[in-house]
Short mmCIF file of C-alpha atoms in Angstrom, two decimals:
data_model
loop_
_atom_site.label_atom_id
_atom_site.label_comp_id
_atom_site.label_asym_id
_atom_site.label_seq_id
_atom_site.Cartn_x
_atom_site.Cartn_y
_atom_site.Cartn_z
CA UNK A 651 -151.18 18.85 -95.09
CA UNK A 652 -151.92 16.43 -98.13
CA UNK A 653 -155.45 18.17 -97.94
CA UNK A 654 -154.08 21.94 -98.07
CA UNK A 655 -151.41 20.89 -100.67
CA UNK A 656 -154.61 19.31 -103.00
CA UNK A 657 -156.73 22.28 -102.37
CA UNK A 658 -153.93 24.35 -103.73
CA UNK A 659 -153.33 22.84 -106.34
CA UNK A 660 -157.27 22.55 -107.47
CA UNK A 661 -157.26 26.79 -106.90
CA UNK A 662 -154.24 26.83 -109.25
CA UNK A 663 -155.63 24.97 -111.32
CA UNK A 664 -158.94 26.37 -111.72
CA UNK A 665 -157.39 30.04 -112.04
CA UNK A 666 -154.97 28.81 -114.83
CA UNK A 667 -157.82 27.62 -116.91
CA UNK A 668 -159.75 30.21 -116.38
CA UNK A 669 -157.41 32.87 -117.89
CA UNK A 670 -155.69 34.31 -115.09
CA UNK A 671 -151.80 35.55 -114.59
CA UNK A 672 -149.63 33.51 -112.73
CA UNK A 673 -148.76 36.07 -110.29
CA UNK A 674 -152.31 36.28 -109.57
CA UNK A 675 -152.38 32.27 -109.29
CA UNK A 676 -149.05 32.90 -106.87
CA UNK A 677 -150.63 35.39 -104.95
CA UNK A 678 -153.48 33.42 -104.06
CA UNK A 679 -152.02 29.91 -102.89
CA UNK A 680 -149.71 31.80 -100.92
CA UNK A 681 -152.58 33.41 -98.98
CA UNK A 682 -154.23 30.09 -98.71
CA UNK A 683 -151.19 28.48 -97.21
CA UNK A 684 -150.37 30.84 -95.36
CA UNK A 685 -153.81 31.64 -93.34
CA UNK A 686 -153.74 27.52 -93.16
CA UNK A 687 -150.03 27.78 -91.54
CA UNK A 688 -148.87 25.48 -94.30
CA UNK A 689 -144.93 26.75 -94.33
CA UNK A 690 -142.53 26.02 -95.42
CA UNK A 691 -144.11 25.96 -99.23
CA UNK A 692 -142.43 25.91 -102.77
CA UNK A 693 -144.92 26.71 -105.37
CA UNK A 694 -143.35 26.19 -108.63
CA UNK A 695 -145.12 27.23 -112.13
CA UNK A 696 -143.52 25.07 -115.85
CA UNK A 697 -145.73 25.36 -118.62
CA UNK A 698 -148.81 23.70 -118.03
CA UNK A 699 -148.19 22.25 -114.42
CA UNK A 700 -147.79 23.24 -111.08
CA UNK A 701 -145.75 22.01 -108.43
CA UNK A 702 -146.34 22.10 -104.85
CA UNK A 703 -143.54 21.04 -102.26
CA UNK A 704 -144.21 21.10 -98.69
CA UNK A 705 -141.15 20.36 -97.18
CA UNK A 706 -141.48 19.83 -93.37
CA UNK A 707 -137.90 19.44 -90.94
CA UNK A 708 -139.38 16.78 -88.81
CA UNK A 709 -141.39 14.89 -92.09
CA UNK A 710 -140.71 13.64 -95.01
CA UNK A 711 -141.41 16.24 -98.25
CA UNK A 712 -144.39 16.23 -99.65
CA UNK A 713 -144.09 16.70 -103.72
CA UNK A 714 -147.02 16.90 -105.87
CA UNK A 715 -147.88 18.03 -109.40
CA UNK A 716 -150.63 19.06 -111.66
CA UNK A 717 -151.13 19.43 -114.88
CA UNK A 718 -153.22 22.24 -116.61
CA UNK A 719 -154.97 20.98 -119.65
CA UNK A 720 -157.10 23.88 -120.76
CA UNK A 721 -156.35 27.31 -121.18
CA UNK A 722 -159.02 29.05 -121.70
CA UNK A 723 -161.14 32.41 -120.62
CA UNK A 724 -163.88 31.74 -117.55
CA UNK A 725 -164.16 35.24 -115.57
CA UNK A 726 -166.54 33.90 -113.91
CA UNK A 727 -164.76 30.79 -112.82
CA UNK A 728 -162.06 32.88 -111.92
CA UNK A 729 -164.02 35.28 -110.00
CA UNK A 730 -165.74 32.23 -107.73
CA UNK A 731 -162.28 31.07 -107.29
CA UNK A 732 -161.27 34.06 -106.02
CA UNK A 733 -164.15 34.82 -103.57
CA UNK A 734 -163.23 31.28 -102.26
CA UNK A 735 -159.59 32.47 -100.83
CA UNK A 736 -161.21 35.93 -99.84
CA UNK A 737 -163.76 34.61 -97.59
CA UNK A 738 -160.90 32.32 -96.80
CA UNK A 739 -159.27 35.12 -95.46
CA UNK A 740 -161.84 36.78 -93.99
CA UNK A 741 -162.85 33.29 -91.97
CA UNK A 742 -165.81 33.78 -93.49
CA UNK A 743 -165.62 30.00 -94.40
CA UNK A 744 -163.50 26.96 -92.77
CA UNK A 745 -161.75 24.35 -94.76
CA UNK A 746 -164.52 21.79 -95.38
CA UNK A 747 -166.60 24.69 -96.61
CA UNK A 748 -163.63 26.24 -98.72
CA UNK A 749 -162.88 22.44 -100.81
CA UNK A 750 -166.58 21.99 -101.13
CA UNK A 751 -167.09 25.30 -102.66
CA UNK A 752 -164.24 25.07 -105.11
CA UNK A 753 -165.05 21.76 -105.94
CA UNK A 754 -168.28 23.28 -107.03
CA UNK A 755 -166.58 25.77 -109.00
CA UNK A 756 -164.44 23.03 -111.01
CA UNK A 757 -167.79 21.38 -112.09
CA UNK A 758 -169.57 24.43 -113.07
CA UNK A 759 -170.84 24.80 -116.34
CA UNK A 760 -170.00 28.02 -118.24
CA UNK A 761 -171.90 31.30 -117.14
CA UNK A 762 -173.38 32.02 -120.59
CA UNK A 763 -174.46 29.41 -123.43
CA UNK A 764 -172.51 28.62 -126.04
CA UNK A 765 -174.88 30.80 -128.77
CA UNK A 766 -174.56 33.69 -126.60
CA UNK A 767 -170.76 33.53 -126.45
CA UNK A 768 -170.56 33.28 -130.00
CA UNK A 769 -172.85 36.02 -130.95
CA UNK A 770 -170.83 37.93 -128.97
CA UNK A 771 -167.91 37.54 -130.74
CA UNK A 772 -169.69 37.88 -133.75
CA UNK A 773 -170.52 41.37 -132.75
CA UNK A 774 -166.93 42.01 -131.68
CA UNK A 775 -166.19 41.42 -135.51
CA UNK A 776 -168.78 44.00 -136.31
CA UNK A 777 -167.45 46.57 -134.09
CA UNK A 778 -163.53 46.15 -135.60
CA UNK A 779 -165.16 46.35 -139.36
CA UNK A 780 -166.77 49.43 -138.55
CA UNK A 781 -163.95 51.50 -136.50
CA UNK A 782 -161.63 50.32 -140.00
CA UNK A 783 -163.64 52.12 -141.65
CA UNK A 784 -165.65 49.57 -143.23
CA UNK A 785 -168.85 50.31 -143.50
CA UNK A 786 -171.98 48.58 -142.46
CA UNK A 787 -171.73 45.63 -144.65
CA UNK A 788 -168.65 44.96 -143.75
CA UNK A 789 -170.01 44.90 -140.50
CA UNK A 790 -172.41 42.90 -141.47
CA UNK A 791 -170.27 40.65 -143.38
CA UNK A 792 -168.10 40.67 -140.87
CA UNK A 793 -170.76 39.01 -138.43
CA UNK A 794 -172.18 36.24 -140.38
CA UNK A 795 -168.64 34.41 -141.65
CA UNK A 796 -167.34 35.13 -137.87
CA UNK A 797 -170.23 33.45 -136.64
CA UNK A 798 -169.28 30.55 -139.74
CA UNK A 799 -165.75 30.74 -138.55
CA UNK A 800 -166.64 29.72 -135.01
CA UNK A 801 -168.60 26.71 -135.94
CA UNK A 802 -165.86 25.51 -138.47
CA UNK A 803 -163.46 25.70 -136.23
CA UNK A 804 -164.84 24.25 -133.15
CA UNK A 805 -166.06 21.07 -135.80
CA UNK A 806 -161.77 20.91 -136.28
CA UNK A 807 -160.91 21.14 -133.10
CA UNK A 808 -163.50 18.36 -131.74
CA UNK A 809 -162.12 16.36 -134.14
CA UNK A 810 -159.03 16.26 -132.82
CA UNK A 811 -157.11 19.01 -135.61
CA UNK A 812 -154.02 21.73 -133.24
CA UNK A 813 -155.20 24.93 -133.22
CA UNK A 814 -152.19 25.21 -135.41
CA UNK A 815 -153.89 23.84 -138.27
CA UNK A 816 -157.33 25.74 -137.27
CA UNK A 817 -155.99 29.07 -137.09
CA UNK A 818 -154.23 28.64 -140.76
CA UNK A 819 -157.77 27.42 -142.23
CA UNK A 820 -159.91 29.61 -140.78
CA UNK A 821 -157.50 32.94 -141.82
CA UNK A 822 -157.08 31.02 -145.33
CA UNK A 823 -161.19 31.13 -145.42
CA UNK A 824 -161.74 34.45 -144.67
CA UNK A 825 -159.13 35.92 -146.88
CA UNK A 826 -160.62 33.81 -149.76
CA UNK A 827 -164.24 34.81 -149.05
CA UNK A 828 -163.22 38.51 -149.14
CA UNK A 829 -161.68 38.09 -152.11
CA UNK A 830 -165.08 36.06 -154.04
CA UNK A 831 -167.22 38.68 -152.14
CA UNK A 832 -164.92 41.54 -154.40
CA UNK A 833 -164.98 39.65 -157.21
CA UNK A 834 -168.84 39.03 -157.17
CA UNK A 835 -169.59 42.80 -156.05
CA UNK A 836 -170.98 42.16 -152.97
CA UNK A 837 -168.77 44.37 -151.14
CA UNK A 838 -165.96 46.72 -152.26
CA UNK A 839 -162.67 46.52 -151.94
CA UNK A 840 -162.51 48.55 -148.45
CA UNK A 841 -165.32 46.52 -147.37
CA UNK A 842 -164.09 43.40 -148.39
CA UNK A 843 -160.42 43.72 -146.55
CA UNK A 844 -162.30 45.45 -143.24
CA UNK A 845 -164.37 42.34 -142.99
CA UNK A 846 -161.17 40.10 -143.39
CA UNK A 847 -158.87 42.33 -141.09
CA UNK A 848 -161.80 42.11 -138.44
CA UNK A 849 -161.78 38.33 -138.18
CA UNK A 850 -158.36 38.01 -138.72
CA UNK A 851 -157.46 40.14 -135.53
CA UNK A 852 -160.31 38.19 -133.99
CA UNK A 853 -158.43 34.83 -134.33
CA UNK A 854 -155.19 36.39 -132.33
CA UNK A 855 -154.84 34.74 -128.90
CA UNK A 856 -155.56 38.45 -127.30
CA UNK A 857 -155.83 37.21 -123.50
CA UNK A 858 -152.99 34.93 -123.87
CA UNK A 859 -151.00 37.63 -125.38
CA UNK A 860 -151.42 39.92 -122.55
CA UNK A 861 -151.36 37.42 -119.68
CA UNK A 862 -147.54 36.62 -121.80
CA UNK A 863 -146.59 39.73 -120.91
CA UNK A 864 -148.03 39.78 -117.60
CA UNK A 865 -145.86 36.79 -117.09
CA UNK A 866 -143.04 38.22 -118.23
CA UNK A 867 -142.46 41.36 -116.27
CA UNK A 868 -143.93 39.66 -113.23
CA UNK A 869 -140.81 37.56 -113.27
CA UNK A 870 -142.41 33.81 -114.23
CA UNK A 871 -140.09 33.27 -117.56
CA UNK A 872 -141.13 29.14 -117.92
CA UNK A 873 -144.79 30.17 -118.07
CA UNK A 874 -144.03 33.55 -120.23
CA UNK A 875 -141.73 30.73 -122.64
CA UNK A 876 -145.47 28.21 -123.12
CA UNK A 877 -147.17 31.05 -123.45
CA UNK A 878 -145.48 32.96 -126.24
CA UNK A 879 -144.85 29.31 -128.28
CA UNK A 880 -148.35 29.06 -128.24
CA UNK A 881 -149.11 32.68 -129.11
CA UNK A 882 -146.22 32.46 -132.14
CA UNK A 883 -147.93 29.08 -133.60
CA UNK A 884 -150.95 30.91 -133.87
CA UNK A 885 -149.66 34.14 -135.32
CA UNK A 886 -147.71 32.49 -137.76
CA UNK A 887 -150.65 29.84 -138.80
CA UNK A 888 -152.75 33.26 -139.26
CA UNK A 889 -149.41 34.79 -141.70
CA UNK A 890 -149.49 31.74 -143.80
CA UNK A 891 -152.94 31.25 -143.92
CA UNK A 892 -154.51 34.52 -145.18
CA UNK A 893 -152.40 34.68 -148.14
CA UNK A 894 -152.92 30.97 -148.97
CA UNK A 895 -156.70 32.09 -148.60
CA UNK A 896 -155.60 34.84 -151.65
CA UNK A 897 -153.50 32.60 -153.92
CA UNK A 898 -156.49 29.92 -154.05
CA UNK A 899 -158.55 32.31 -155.64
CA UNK A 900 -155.95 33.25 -158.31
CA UNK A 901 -156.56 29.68 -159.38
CA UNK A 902 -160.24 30.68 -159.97
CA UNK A 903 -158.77 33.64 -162.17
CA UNK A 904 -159.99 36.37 -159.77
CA UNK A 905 -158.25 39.75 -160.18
CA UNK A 906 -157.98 42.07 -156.69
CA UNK A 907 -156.02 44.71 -156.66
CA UNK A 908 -155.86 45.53 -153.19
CA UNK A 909 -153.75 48.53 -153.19
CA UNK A 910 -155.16 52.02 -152.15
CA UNK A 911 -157.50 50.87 -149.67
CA UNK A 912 -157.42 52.59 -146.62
CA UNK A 913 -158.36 52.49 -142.73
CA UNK A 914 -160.68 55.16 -141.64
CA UNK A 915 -160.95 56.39 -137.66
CA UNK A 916 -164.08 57.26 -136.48
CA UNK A 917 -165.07 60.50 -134.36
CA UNK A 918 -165.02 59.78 -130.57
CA UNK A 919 -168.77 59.27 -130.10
CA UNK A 920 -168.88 56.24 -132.39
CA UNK A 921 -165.72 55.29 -131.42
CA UNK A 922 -166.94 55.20 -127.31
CA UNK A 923 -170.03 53.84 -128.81
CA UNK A 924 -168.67 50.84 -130.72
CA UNK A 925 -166.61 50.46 -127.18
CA UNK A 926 -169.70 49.97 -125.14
CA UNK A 927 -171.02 47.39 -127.43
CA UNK A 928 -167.59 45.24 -127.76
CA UNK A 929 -167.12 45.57 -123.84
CA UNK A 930 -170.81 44.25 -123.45
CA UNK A 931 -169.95 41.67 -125.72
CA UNK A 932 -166.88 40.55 -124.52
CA UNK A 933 -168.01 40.29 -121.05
CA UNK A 934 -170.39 37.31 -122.58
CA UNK A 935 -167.69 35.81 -124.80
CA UNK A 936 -165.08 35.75 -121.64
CA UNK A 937 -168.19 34.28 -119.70
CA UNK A 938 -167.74 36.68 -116.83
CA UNK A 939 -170.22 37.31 -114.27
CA UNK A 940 -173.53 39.65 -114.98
CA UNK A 941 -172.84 42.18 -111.56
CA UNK A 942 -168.92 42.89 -113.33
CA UNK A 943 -170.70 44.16 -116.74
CA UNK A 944 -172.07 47.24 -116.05
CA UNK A 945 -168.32 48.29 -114.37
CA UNK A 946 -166.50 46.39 -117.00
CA UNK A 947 -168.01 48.60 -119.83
CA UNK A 948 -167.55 51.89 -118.04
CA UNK A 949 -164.12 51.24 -117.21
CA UNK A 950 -163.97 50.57 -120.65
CA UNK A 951 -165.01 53.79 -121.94
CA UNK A 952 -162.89 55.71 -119.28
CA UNK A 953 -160.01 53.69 -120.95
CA UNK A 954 -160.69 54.34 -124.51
CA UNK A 955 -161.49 58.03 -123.92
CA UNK A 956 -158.11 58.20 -121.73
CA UNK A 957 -156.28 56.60 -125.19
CA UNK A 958 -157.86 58.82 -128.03
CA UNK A 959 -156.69 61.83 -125.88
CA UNK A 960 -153.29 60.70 -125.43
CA UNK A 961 -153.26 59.68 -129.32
CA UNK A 962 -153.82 63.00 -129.78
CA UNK A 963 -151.58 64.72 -127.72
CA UNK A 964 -149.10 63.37 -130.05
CA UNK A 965 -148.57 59.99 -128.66
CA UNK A 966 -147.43 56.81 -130.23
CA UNK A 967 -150.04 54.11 -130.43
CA UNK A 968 -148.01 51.22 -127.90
CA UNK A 969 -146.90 55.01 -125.31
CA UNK A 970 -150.80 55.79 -125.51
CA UNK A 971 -152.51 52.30 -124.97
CA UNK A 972 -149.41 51.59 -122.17
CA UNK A 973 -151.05 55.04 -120.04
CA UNK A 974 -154.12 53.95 -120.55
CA UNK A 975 -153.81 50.10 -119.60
CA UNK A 976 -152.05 52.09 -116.48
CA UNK A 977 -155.41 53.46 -115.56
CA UNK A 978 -157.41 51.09 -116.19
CA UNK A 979 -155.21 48.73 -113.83
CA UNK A 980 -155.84 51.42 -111.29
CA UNK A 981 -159.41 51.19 -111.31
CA UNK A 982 -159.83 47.25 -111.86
CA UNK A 983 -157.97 46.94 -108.47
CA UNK A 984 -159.80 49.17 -106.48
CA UNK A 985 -162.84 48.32 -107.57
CA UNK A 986 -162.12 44.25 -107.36
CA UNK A 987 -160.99 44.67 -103.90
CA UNK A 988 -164.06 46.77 -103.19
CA UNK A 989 -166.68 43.91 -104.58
CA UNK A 990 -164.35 41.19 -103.80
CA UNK A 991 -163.54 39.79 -107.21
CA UNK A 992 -160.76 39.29 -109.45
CA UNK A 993 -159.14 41.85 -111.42
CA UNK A 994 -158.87 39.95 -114.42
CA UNK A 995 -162.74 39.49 -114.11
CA UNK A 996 -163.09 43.46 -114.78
CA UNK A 997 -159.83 44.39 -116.82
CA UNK A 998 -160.10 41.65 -119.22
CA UNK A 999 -163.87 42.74 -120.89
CA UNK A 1000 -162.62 46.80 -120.74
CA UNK A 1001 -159.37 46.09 -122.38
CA UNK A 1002 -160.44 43.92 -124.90
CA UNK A 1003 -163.63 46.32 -125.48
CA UNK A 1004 -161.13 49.47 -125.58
CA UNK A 1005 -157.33 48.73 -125.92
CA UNK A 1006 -156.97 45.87 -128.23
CA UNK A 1007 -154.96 47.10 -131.37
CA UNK A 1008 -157.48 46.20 -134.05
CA UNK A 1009 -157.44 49.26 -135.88
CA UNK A 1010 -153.55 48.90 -136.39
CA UNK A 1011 -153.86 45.22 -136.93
CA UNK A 1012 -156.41 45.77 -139.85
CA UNK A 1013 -153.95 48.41 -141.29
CA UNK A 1014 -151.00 46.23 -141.40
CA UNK A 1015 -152.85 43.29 -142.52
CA UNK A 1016 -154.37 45.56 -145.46
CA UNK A 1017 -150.94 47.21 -146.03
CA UNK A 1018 -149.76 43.23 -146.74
CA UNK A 1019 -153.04 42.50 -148.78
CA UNK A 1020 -151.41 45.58 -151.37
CA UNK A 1021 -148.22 43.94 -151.01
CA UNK A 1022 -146.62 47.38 -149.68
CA UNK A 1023 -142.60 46.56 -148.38
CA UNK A 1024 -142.48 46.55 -144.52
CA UNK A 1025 -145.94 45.16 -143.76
CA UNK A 1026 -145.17 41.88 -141.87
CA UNK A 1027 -142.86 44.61 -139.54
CA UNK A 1028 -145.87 46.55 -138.84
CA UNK A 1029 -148.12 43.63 -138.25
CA UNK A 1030 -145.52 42.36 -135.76
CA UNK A 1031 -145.46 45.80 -133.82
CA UNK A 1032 -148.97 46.48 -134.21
CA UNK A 1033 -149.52 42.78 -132.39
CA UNK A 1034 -147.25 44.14 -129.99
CA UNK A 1035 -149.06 47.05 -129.02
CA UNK A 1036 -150.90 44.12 -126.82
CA UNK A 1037 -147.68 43.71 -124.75
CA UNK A 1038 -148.09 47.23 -123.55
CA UNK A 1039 -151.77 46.16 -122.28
CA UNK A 1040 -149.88 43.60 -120.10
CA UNK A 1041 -147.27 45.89 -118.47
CA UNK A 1042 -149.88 49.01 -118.27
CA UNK A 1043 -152.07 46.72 -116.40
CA UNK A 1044 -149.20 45.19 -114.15
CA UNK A 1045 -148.26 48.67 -113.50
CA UNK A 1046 -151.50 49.78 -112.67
CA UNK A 1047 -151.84 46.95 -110.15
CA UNK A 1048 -149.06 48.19 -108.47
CA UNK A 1049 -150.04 51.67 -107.91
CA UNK A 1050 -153.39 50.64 -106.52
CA UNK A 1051 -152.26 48.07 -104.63
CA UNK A 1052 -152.29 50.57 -101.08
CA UNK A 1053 -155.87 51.90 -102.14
CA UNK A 1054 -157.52 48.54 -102.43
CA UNK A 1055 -156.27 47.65 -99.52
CA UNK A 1056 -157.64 50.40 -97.42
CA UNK A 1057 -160.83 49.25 -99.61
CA UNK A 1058 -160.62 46.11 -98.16
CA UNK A 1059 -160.33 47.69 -94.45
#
């Protein structure tokens, strides 16, 4: 039992870390200790531990806890972790061979290097410059200070600064940079507050703010509670941070006048086109595996074609990106159960490829820049645009649930 009960708690563990829901962590050690015959079983999730509590009649209970100390995106971690309890399931491997393997997994070093990863995020900053309407030098701009960004704040954080702190100096940096790059007319205004909006929505915690509302619907309120601290730290070291950014260059005498500048949508080829390239992207920045790319990125073009119709049937932008997170749970599902990996390995790449608010984000965050009345209320509900993502995606889960399991047949 102490064996089962530590093997459980290692899959939580590893799942957790590696950026998936709870329900999904649930799911799984309850089909673990279940196929094992471990019952009765209290699984209890608190922030960033988990509790296991194996609570024979004839023994004494058996109470153990672990702590999660990363939180983090590893698809492919996640995906190995899950192949683990399906062959479990499928006695395609004993016990022995199931700790051994996840063992393995716990050690593994990330899928993708560290330069690839941050490219790819780089280009992600591209794409979001461009669909605002940018330009290509935003784009370009865009690229090189996220790539800057990265570095800087991975030095902080090594040495030991909360992402707190981080978050505030890195929006503080790029507000000021687009402000000198004005001033010294290397970009225009538009350009200038693109590139800024881009890295800015870049810097939200867009994983954790979905799994939060995973979390949420799905019942787990303590982990939903860590989650959304976390998430409101970082959103609020972002608000005070890109107009600290602004005032330090007032005391270099620099004049912006912000106002008037615009986001610009793009036709739906570039738009779809800009979504293959951030889904490609994000697939290396989440480190997920390379067979999940190729369905990752069409899924994500089904997804963002299924929003830009529904925006223009009239919908609002959280209605629209809610029926198409719906769809695109639908198909993660079906097709996870059908190669035997975890949803969150597919849906996480296509949503943040397709469905992540950046356009609206940019807006807002421009609409502040101008100093227009209402803005911090639109960046709030443009940020929460992300919460429909999470309850489209739960949703969609649902509905596929009785198709992936005749795909599993």
């Amino acid at each position: 039992a102490t064996q089962i009960v530590d093997f459980c708690l290692d899959l939580a563990e590893v799942m957790l870390a590696s950026g998936a829901d709870t329900r999904s962590v649930e799911t799984a050690v309850v089909a673990v200790s279940t196929k094992w015959n471990l019952a009765p079983l209290d699984l209890d999730f608190s922030g960033s531990s988990v509790t296991i509590q194996y609570a024979p009649a004839d023994v004494p209970p058996l109470v153990k806890v672990r702590t999660v100390r990363s939180d983090g995106s590893d698809l492919d971690k996640l995906a190995r972790a899950n192949q683990i309890v399906d062959d479990l399931i499928h006695d395609d491997r004993d016990m022995t061979s199931a700790v051994s393997a996840l063992v393995a997994v716990l050690r593994l070093p990330p899928r993708w290097p560290m330069w690839l990863s941050d490219v790819g995020l780089s280009i992600l900053g591209i794409s979001i410059a461009v669909q605002a309407g940018g330009g290509w030098r935003a784009g370009l701009g865009a690229f090189v200070l996220m790539l800057g960004i990265i570095v800087s704040g991975r030095w902080l954080t090594d040495r030991g600064y909360p992402q707190f702190f981080v978050s505030g100096a890195q929006g503080a940096v790029a507000s000021a940079i687009g402000t000198l790059a004005i001033w010294a007319g290397v970009l225009n205004a538009n350009g200038a507050a693109t590139m800024v909006a881009a890295l800015v929505v870049l810097l939200l915690p867009h994983p954790s703010l979905v799994t939060w509302a995973q979390d949420a619907i799905s019942g787990f309120r303590a982990m939903a509670v860590a989650r959304a601290f976390y998430i409101g730290l970082v959103i609020a070291a972002i608000v005070v941070g890109v107009p600290a950014g602004i005032a330090m260059t007032h005391w270099l005498r620099i004049e912006v006048d912000p106002s008037g500048i615009v986001t610009q949508t793009l036709p739906l080829w570039a738009s779809l086109s800009l979504t293959v390239v951030s889904a490609g992207a994000n697939c290396f920045v989440q480190q997920a595996s390379a067979r999940v790319i190729p369905v990752a990125v069409v899924f994500s073009v089904v997804s963002g074609t299924a929003l830009w119709s529904m925006r223009h049937l009239g919908l609002p932008l959280l209605g629209a990106t809610f029926l198409a997170s719906v769809v695109l749970g639908v198909l993660s599902t079906i097709a996870a159960a059908r190669m035997r990996t975890a949803v969150a390995a597919i849906a996480v790449p296509a949503f943040c490829g397709a469905l992540l608010p950046g356009v609206a984000v940019s807006s807002a965050l421009l609409d502040f820049m101008s100093g227009s009345s209402g803005s911090a209320i639109d960046f709030v509900a443009a940020v929460s645009v992300a919460l429909g993502i999470g309850a489209g995606l739960v949703l969609g889960g649902l509905l596929a649930t009785p198709g992936a399991r005749r795909a599993l047949r």
